[in-house]
CSV table of C-alpha atoms and ligand atoms in Angstrom, one decimal:
chain,number,residue,atom,x,y,z
A,1,MET,CA,5.8,32.1,-6.4
A,2,LYS,CA,10.0,31.7,-4.0
A,3,ILE,CA,10.2,28.1,-3.3
A,4,LEU,CA,13.7,27.1,-1.3
A,5,ILE,CA,14.1,22.8,-1.4
A,6,SER,CA,15.7,22.8,2.1
A,7,ASP,CA,16.2,19.0,2.0
A,8,ALA,CA,17.0,16.2,0.1
A,9,PHE,CA,13.8,15.4,-2.0
A,10,ASP,CA,13.8,13.3,-5.1
A,11,PRO,CA,16.0,15.0,-7.9
A,12,SER,CA,13.2,15.1,-10.1
A,13,LEU,CA,11.6,17.9,-8.1
A,14,PRO,CA,13.2,21.2,-8.9
A,15,GLU,CA,12.0,20.7,-13.1
A,16,ARG,CA,8.7,19.7,-11.7
A,17,LEU,CA,8.2,23.2,-10.0
A,18,ALA,CA,9.7,25.0,-12.3
A,19,ARG,CA,5.9,25.8,-13.4
A,20,PHE,CA,5.4,27.5,-9.8
A,21,GLY,CA,7.8,30.5,-9.6
A,22,GLU,CA,11.7,30.0,-9.1
A,23,VAL,CA,13.2,26.9,-7.5
A,24,THR,CA,16.1,27.1,-5.3
A,25,GLU,CA,17.7,25.4,-3.6
A,26,ASP,CA,20.3,27.8,-1.6
A,27,LYS,CA,19.4,28.3,1.8
A,28,ASP,CA,20.7,31.4,2.7
A,29,ARG,CA,18.0,32.6,-0.2
A,30,LEU,CA,15.3,31.6,2.8
A,31,PRO,CA,14.3,35.6,3.6
A,32,GLU,CA,13.2,35.7,-0.1
A,33,ALA,CA,11.6,32.3,0.0
A,34,ASP,CA,7.3,32.0,0.2
A,35,VAL,CA,7.0,28.7,0.8
A,36,VAL,CA,10.2,26.4,2.2
A,37,LEU,CA,10.5,22.1,1.4
A,38,VAL,CA,11.8,20.8,3.7
A,39,ARG,CA,11.8,16.5,5.2
A,40,SER,CA,13.6,16.0,8.8
A,41,LYS,CA,17.1,17.7,8.3
A,42,THR,CA,16.0,21.3,8.5
A,43,LYS,CA,14.3,22.2,12.2
A,44,CYS,CA,11.7,25.1,11.4
A,45,THR,CA,12.5,26.7,14.8
A,46,ARG,CA,11.0,30.2,16.2
A,47,GLU,CA,14.6,32.1,15.1
A,48,TYR,CA,14.1,29.8,12.1
A,49,ILE,CA,10.6,31.2,11.0
A,50,ASP,CA,11.8,34.7,12.3
A,51,SER,CA,14.5,35.1,9.9
A,52,ALA,CA,12.0,33.9,6.8
A,53,THR,CA,10.4,36.8,6.8
A,54,ASN,CA,8.4,35.7,3.4
A,55,LEU,CA,7.2,32.8,4.1
A,56,LYS,CA,3.7,31.8,3.6
A,57,MET,CA,4.3,27.7,3.6
A,58,ILE,CA,5.8,25.2,5.1
A,59,ILE,CA,6.2,22.0,3.4
A,60,ARG,CA,7.1,18.7,5.1
A,61,GLY,CA,7.8,16.4,2.6
A,62,GLY,CA,6.6,13.1,5.4
A,63,VAL,CA,4.8,12.8,7.8
A,64,GLY,CA,6.0,13.6,11.7
A,65,LEU,CA,5.8,17.7,12.1
A,66,ASP,CA,7.9,16.8,15.3
A,67,ASN,CA,10.8,19.4,13.5
A,68,ILE,CA,8.5,22.2,13.2
A,69,ASP,CA,7.3,25.0,15.9
A,70,LEU,CA,3.9,24.2,14.6
A,71,ASP,CA,1.8,26.8,17.2
A,72,TYR,CA,4.6,29.6,16.1
A,73,ALA,CA,4.4,28.7,12.9
A,74,ARG,CA,0.7,29.5,12.6
A,75,SER,CA,0.9,32.6,14.8
A,76,LYS,CA,2.6,34.1,12.3
A,77,GLY,CA,0.3,33.0,9.3
A,78,ILE,CA,2.4,30.4,8.2
A,79,ARG,CA,0.4,26.7,6.8
A,80,VAL,CA,2.2,24.2,7.4
A,81,HIS,CA,1.9,20.8,5.4
A,82,ASN,CA,2.9,17.1,5.2
A,83,THR,CA,2.0,14.5,2.8
A,84,ALA,CA,0.2,12.5,5.5
A,85,SER,CA,0.0,9.4,3.4
A,86,ALA,CA,2.6,8.7,0.7
A,87,SER,CA,5.2,7.1,3.0
A,88,SER,CA,3.2,4.8,4.4
A,89,ILE,CA,4.3,1.8,2.5
A,90,ALA,CA,7.3,2.6,2.4
A,91,VAL,CA,7.5,2.8,6.3
A,92,ALA,CA,5.5,-0.4,6.7
A,93,GLU,CA,7.8,-2.3,4.1
A,94,MET,CA,10.9,-0.8,6.1
A,95,THR,CA,9.5,-2.2,9.8
A,96,PHE,CA,8.8,-6.0,7.8
A,97,ALA,CA,12.6,-5.4,7.2
A,98,LEU,CA,13.2,-5.1,10.8
A,99,MET,CA,10.7,-7.5,12.7
A,100,LEU,CA,11.3,-9.8,10.4
A,101,SER,CA,15.2,-10.0,10.6
A,102,VAL,CA,15.0,-11.2,14.7
A,103,PRO,CA,13.1,-14.8,13.7
A,104,THR,CA,15.3,-15.2,11.1
A,105,ARG,CA,18.4,-14.5,12.3
A,106,LEU,CA,19.5,-12.7,9.3
A,107,ILE,CA,22.2,-10.1,10.4
A,108,GLU,CA,23.8,-12.7,11.9
A,109,ALA,CA,23.6,-15.6,9.1
A,110,HIS,CA,24.7,-12.6,6.7
A,111,ALA,CA,27.6,-11.3,9.4
A,112,SER,CA,29.1,-15.1,9.5
A,113,MET,CA,29.3,-16.2,6.3
A,114,LYS,CA,30.7,-12.9,5.7
A,115,GLU,CA,33.1,-14.2,8.3
A,116,GLY,CA,34.1,-17.9,6.8
A,117,ARG,CA,31.6,-19.0,9.7
A,118,TRP,CA,29.4,-22.2,8.7
A,119,ALA,CA,26.8,-21.5,12.0
A,120,LYS,CA,24.3,-23.3,10.6
A,121,LYS,CA,23.7,-25.4,14.0
A,122,GLU,CA,24.2,-22.9,16.6
A,123,LEU,CA,21.6,-20.2,14.1
A,124,LYS,CA,18.3,-21.3,15.5
A,125,ARG,CA,15.2,-19.5,14.1
A,126,THR,CA,11.3,-18.7,14.8
A,127,GLU,CA,8.6,-17.6,13.0
A,128,LEU,CA,6.1,-14.4,13.0
A,129,TYR,CA,3.0,-16.7,12.0
A,130,GLY,CA,1.2,-17.6,14.8
A,131,LYS,CA,2.3,-14.9,17.1
A,132,THR,CA,1.5,-11.8,18.0
A,133,LEU,CA,2.2,-8.8,17.4
A,134,GLY,CA,1.1,-5.2,18.6
A,135,ILE,CA,0.2,-2.5,16.4
A,136,ILE,CA,0.7,0.8,19.0
A,137,GLY,CA,-0.4,4.2,17.2
A,138,ALA,CA,-3.0,2.4,13.8
A,139,GLY,CA,-2.8,4.9,11.5
A,140,ASN,CA,-1.2,4.9,8.3
A,141,ILE,CA,1.4,3.0,8.8
A,142,GLY,CA,0.5,1.0,11.2
A,143,THR,CA,-2.1,0.0,9.4
A,144,GLU,CA,0.0,-1.0,6.4
A,145,VAL,CA,2.2,-3.1,8.5
A,146,ALA,CA,-1.4,-5.6,9.9
A,147,LYS,CA,-2.6,-5.7,6.3
A,148,ARG,CA,0.8,-7.2,6.2
A,149,ALA,CA,0.9,-8.9,9.7
A,150,VAL,CA,-2.6,-10.8,9.2
A,151,ALA,CA,-0.8,-11.9,5.8
A,152,PHE,CA,2.4,-13.4,7.6
A,153,GLY,CA,-0.2,-15.6,9.9
A,154,MET,CA,-0.1,-13.4,12.6
A,155,THR,CA,-2.7,-12.2,15.2
A,156,VAL,CA,-2.3,-8.8,15.1
A,157,VAL,CA,-3.9,-6.3,18.7
A,158,ALA,CA,-3.4,-2.9,18.7
A,159,TYR,CA,-3.7,0.8,21.0
A,160,ASP,CA,-4.8,3.4,19.7
A,161,PRO,CA,-7.0,5.8,21.7
A,162,ILE,CA,-8.4,8.3,18.8
A,163,ILE,CA,-10.4,5.0,16.6
A,164,SER,CA,-12.9,3.2,17.4
A,165,SER,CA,-12.4,0.5,14.6
A,166,HIS,CA,-10.1,-0.9,13.1
A,167,GLN,CA,-9.9,-3.7,9.9
A,168,TYR,CA,-6.9,-5.5,10.2
A,169,ALA,CA,-6.5,-5.7,14.2
A,170,LYS,CA,-8.4,-6.0,17.7
A,171,LEU,CA,-8.2,-2.8,19.3
A,172,VAL,CA,-6.7,-3.0,23.1
A,173,SER,CA,-5.5,-0.9,26.2
A,174,PHE,CA,-2.0,0.1,27.0
A,175,ASP,CA,-2.0,-2.2,29.1
A,176,GLU,CA,-3.7,-5.2,27.4
A,177,LEU,CA,-1.3,-4.9,24.3
A,178,LEU,CA,1.7,-4.6,26.2
A,179,GLU,CA,1.0,-8.3,27.7
A,180,GLN,CA,-0.6,-9.8,24.9
A,181,ALA,CA,2.7,-9.3,22.2
A,182,ASP,CA,5.5,-11.4,20.9
A,183,TYR,CA,5.9,-8.2,18.9
A,184,ILE,CA,5.8,-4.7,19.6
A,185,THR,CA,5.8,-1.8,17.2
A,186,LEU,CA,5.5,1.6,17.3
A,187,HIS,CA,3.6,4.0,14.4
A,188,VAL,CA,2.6,6.5,16.6
A,189,PRO,CA,3.6,10.7,16.7
A,190,LEU,CA,6.2,12.2,18.7
A,191,ILE,CA,4.1,14.1,20.8
A,192,ASP,CA,3.9,14.6,25.0
A,193,ALA,CA,1.7,11.8,25.3
A,194,THR,CA,4.2,9.2,23.1
A,195,ARG,CA,7.5,10.9,24.7
A,196,GLY,CA,9.3,7.9,26.1
A,197,MET,CA,5.6,5.7,26.5
A,198,ILE,CA,8.4,2.2,26.7
A,199,ASN,CA,10.5,2.9,29.7
A,200,ALA,CA,12.0,0.4,32.2
A,201,GLY,CA,7.7,0.4,33.9
A,202,THR,CA,6.1,-0.5,31.0
A,203,ILE,CA,9.3,-2.8,29.2
A,204,ALA,CA,8.0,-4.8,33.2
A,205,LYS,CA,4.5,-5.0,31.6
A,206,MET,CA,5.7,-6.7,28.5
A,207,LYS,CA,6.5,-10.7,28.0
A,208,ASP,CA,9.8,-11.9,28.5
A,209,GLY,CA,11.8,-12.2,24.9
A,210,VAL,CA,9.5,-9.5,23.6
A,211,VAL,CA,10.7,-7.9,20.5
A,212,ILE,CA,10.8,-4.1,20.1
A,213,VAL,CA,10.5,-2.8,15.9
A,214,ASN,CA,10.3,1.2,16.3
A,215,THR,CA,10.2,2.9,12.7
A,216,ALA,CA,8.3,5.9,14.7
A,217,ARG,CA,10.8,8.2,16.8
A,218,ALA,CA,13.4,6.8,19.0
A,219,LEU,CA,11.9,9.6,21.7
A,220,CYS,CA,8.7,7.6,22.2
A,221,VAL,CA,12.0,4.2,23.6
A,222,VAL,CA,13.2,6.1,26.8
A,223,GLN,CA,17.2,4.9,25.0
A,224,GLU,CA,18.6,4.1,28.7
A,225,ASP,CA,15.7,1.6,30.0
A,226,MET,CA,15.7,-0.2,26.7
A,227,ALA,CA,19.1,-0.9,27.0
A,228,ALA,CA,19.6,-2.0,29.8
A,229,ALA,CA,16.5,-4.4,29.1
A,230,LEU,CA,18.4,-5.6,25.4
A,231,GLU,CA,21.3,-6.1,28.2
A,232,SER,CA,19.0,-8.4,30.6
A,233,GLY,CA,17.2,-10.0,27.7
A,234,LYS,CA,14.1,-8.5,29.2
A,235,VAL,CA,13.5,-7.1,25.8
A,236,ARG,CA,15.1,-10.1,23.2
A,237,ALA,CA,15.3,-7.8,20.7
A,238,TYR,CA,15.3,-3.7,19.4
A,239,ALA,CA,15.0,-3.6,15.6
A,240,THR,CA,15.0,0.7,15.0
A,241,ASP,CA,15.6,2.6,12.4
A,242,VAL,CA,15.4,6.1,14.8
A,243,TRP,CA,17.9,7.8,16.6
A,244,PRO,CA,17.4,10.9,19.0
A,245,SER,CA,19.4,12.6,16.4
A,246,ASP,CA,20.5,12.3,13.3
A,247,PRO,CA,23.3,10.2,12.9
A,248,PRO,CA,23.0,9.7,16.8
A,249,ASP,CA,25.2,10.9,19.6
A,250,PRO,CA,28.3,7.9,19.5
A,251,SER,CA,27.5,7.4,23.8
A,252,ASN,CA,23.8,6.3,23.4
A,253,PRO,CA,23.6,2.7,25.2
A,254,VAL,CA,21.2,2.1,22.1
A,255,LEU,CA,24.5,1.9,19.8
A,256,HIS,CA,26.2,-0.6,22.1
A,257,ALA,CA,23.5,-2.7,23.9
A,258,PRO,CA,23.5,-6.7,22.5
A,259,ASN,CA,20.6,-7.7,19.5
A,260,VAL,CA,20.0,-4.7,18.7
A,261,VAL,CA,19.1,-4.7,14.5
A,262,MET,CA,19.7,-1.2,13.7
A,263,THR,CA,19.2,1.5,10.2
A,264,PRO,CA,20.2,5.3,9.4
A,265,HIS,CA,16.6,6.5,9.2
A,266,ILE,CA,15.9,5.0,5.4
A,267,GLY,CA,12.1,4.2,6.8
A,268,ALA,CA,10.8,6.7,4.5
A,269,GLY,CA,14.2,6.6,1.6
A,270,SER,CA,12.5,4.9,-0.9
A,271,ARG,CA,13.1,5.8,-5.0
A,272,GLU,CA,9.0,5.7,-5.4
A,273,ASN,CA,8.3,6.9,-2.0
A,274,MET,CA,10.3,10.8,-3.0
A,275,LEU,CA,8.4,10.4,-6.0
A,276,ARG,CA,5.1,9.8,-4.1
A,277,ILE,CA,6.4,13.3,-1.6
A,278,GLY,CA,6.8,14.9,-5.5
A,279,ASP,CA,3.4,14.1,-6.1
A,280,VAL,CA,1.7,15.7,-3.3
A,281,VAL,CA,4.2,18.2,-3.2
A,282,VAL,CA,3.1,19.3,-6.5
A,283,ASP,CA,-0.6,19.0,-5.9
A,284,ILE,CA,-0.1,21.6,-2.6
A,285,LEU,CA,1.1,24.0,-4.7
A,286,THR,CA,-1.0,23.7,-7.9
A,287,GLU,CA,-4.3,24.3,-5.0
A,288,PHE,CA,-1.8,27.1,-3.3
A,289,ALA,CA,-1.3,29.2,-7.5
A,290,LYS,CA,-4.8,29.0,-7.9
A,291,GLU,CA,-5.9,30.8,-4.5
A,292,ILE,CA,-2.8,33.3,-4.6
A,293,GLY,CA,-3.7,33.8,-8.7
B,301,LIG,P1,-0.8,8.8,11.6
B,301,LIG,O1,-0.9,9.9,11.8
B,301,LIG,O2,-1.5,8.3,10.4
B,301,LIG,O3,-0.7,7.9,12.9
B,301,LIG,C1,-1.1,8.5,13.8
B,301,LIG,C2,-1.4,7.5,14.8
B,301,LIG,O4,-1.3,7.5,15.9
B,301,LIG,C3,-3.2,7.7,14.9
B,301,LIG,O5,-3.6,7.3,14.4
B,301,LIG,C4,-3.3,8.4,15.7
B,301,LIG,O6,-4.5,8.4,16.9
B,301,LIG,C5,-2.2,7.4,17.0
B,301,LIG,N1,-1.6,7.7,18.5
B,301,LIG,C6,-2.1,9.4,19.1
B,301,LIG,N2,-1.2,9.9,19.9
B,301,LIG,C7,-1.4,8.3,20.4
B,301,LIG,C8,-1.4,7.8,21.8
B,301,LIG,N3,-0.7,8.0,22.6
B,301,LIG,N4,-1.1,6.1,21.6
B,301,LIG,C9,-1.7,5.4,20.6
B,301,LIG,N5,-1.8,5.2,19.3
B,301,LIG,C10,-1.7,7.4,19.1
B,301,LIG,O7,0.9,8.6,11.2
B,301,LIG,P2,1.8,8.4,10.0
B,301,LIG,O8,1.4,7.9,9.5
B,301,LIG,O9,0.9,6.1,10.6
B,301,LIG,O10,3.3,8.1,10.8
B,301,LIG,C11,3.2,7.9,12.1
B,301,LIG,C12,4.2,7.9,12.5
B,301,LIG,O11,5.9,7.5,12.2
B,301,LIG,C13,5.1,9.7,12.5
B,301,LIG,O12,4.6,10.2,13.2
B,301,LIG,C14,6.8,9.9,11.9
B,301,LIG,O13,7.2,9.6,13.4
B,301,LIG,C15,7.0,8.1,12.1
B,301,LIG,N6,7.8,8.2,10.7
B,301,LIG,C16,9.1,7.8,10.6
B,301,LIG,C17,9.6,7.4,9.0
B,301,LIG,C18,10.9,6.7,9.4
B,301,LIG,O14,11.3,7.2,8.1
B,301,LIG,N7,11.3,5.5,10.0
B,301,LIG,C19,9.1,7.9,8.3
B,301,LIG,C20,7.3,8.2,8.8
B,301,LIG,C21,7.0,8.2,9.3
C-alpha cells in the first residue's frame, strides 16, 4: 500500500508506517496514494479527491472533518477516518490555559514585567471559582473541560442537543446557557447548525462582561460581531485558538479588537497528542491491511 503523509505528523510516523508499505511525504505522488494522511492544512476538496485517482482512504489526524468533502469522498467509495478522542486532553488543557489567562490577567502581567513596569496595583484579578461555565458541545473535549471546571469549583452547565445526560454538567437549553454563564466555551464541530451561532443576537442574550473561549472553530463565531462586542465591553474577553483561515487574514477585526487572547491554532499540537494520533493511525492501518490481505 502507498501512503502519503500530506501534513505535519509526529516525526516518528513514517518509520512506524513503513511496515504497511511505501510511505512518502512527496505531495506530487498523490495520484499513486492508496491512503492519504492529513491534519487541517490539506483541503480534501472535490478537485483534490479527483486528482487522487488511486485513493481508498483518508485519515484525518485530529477531530474536525470540515477540511474534507465527506459526501464526495464517500460517493467515490473512499473511507474517511479521524482520530476521534486522541486530541481531547490537549485541547482541554489549551482551553483551560486560555480561560485562566483572563481572570489571572496573565498576558497583561507578563507584558508589563517585560516592559519593566510593576503593575501590582493596576492588575485587578478575579477567580474562576464559583463562576458558571457554559459548555457548548459536551462531547469528548467538552467533557474533559467540564471535568477540570468541576475541580476548579465552577458550576458547569452544557448545551448539546444530541445527548440526554452528562456526568459533569447540568444540561440546559441554548438560551439558558447564554443567560446563566459567566464563561462560555465552544466545543462543537463546524456544521450548518453551529456556523455563526455566536453572533450579535446571541451575544445580546449573554451576561454583561461574559468571557468567551473558542478552541473549536472560528466560524462558529461571527468575527465582526465579536469584535463589536469586545469594543462595547459586552464581552469582557475573547480567548481564541482558532481562525477562519490559518493564518488569519490581517484584516480580521478580532485581531484588532481589545481584550483578545490569541494563539495560532496550537490546541491539538502537544507532543503527547501527536504520538497518540500516530497510535490511532497505526490501529486504523492495521485493520485496513488485514482487510485487503
Ligand atoms: P465530539 O464529536 O466528541 O463533540 C462535539 C459535540 O458537539 C457532540 O457531543 C455533539 O453532540 C455536539 N453538537 C453537535 N451539534 C451541536 C449543536 N448544534 N449545538 C451544540 N452541540 C452540538 O468532538 P470533540 O472531540 O469534542 O471536538 C469538538 C470540536 O473541537 C471539533 O469538531 C473541532 O472543530 C474542534 N477541535 C479543535 C482543535 C484545536 O486544535 N483547537 C483540536 C481538535 C478539535
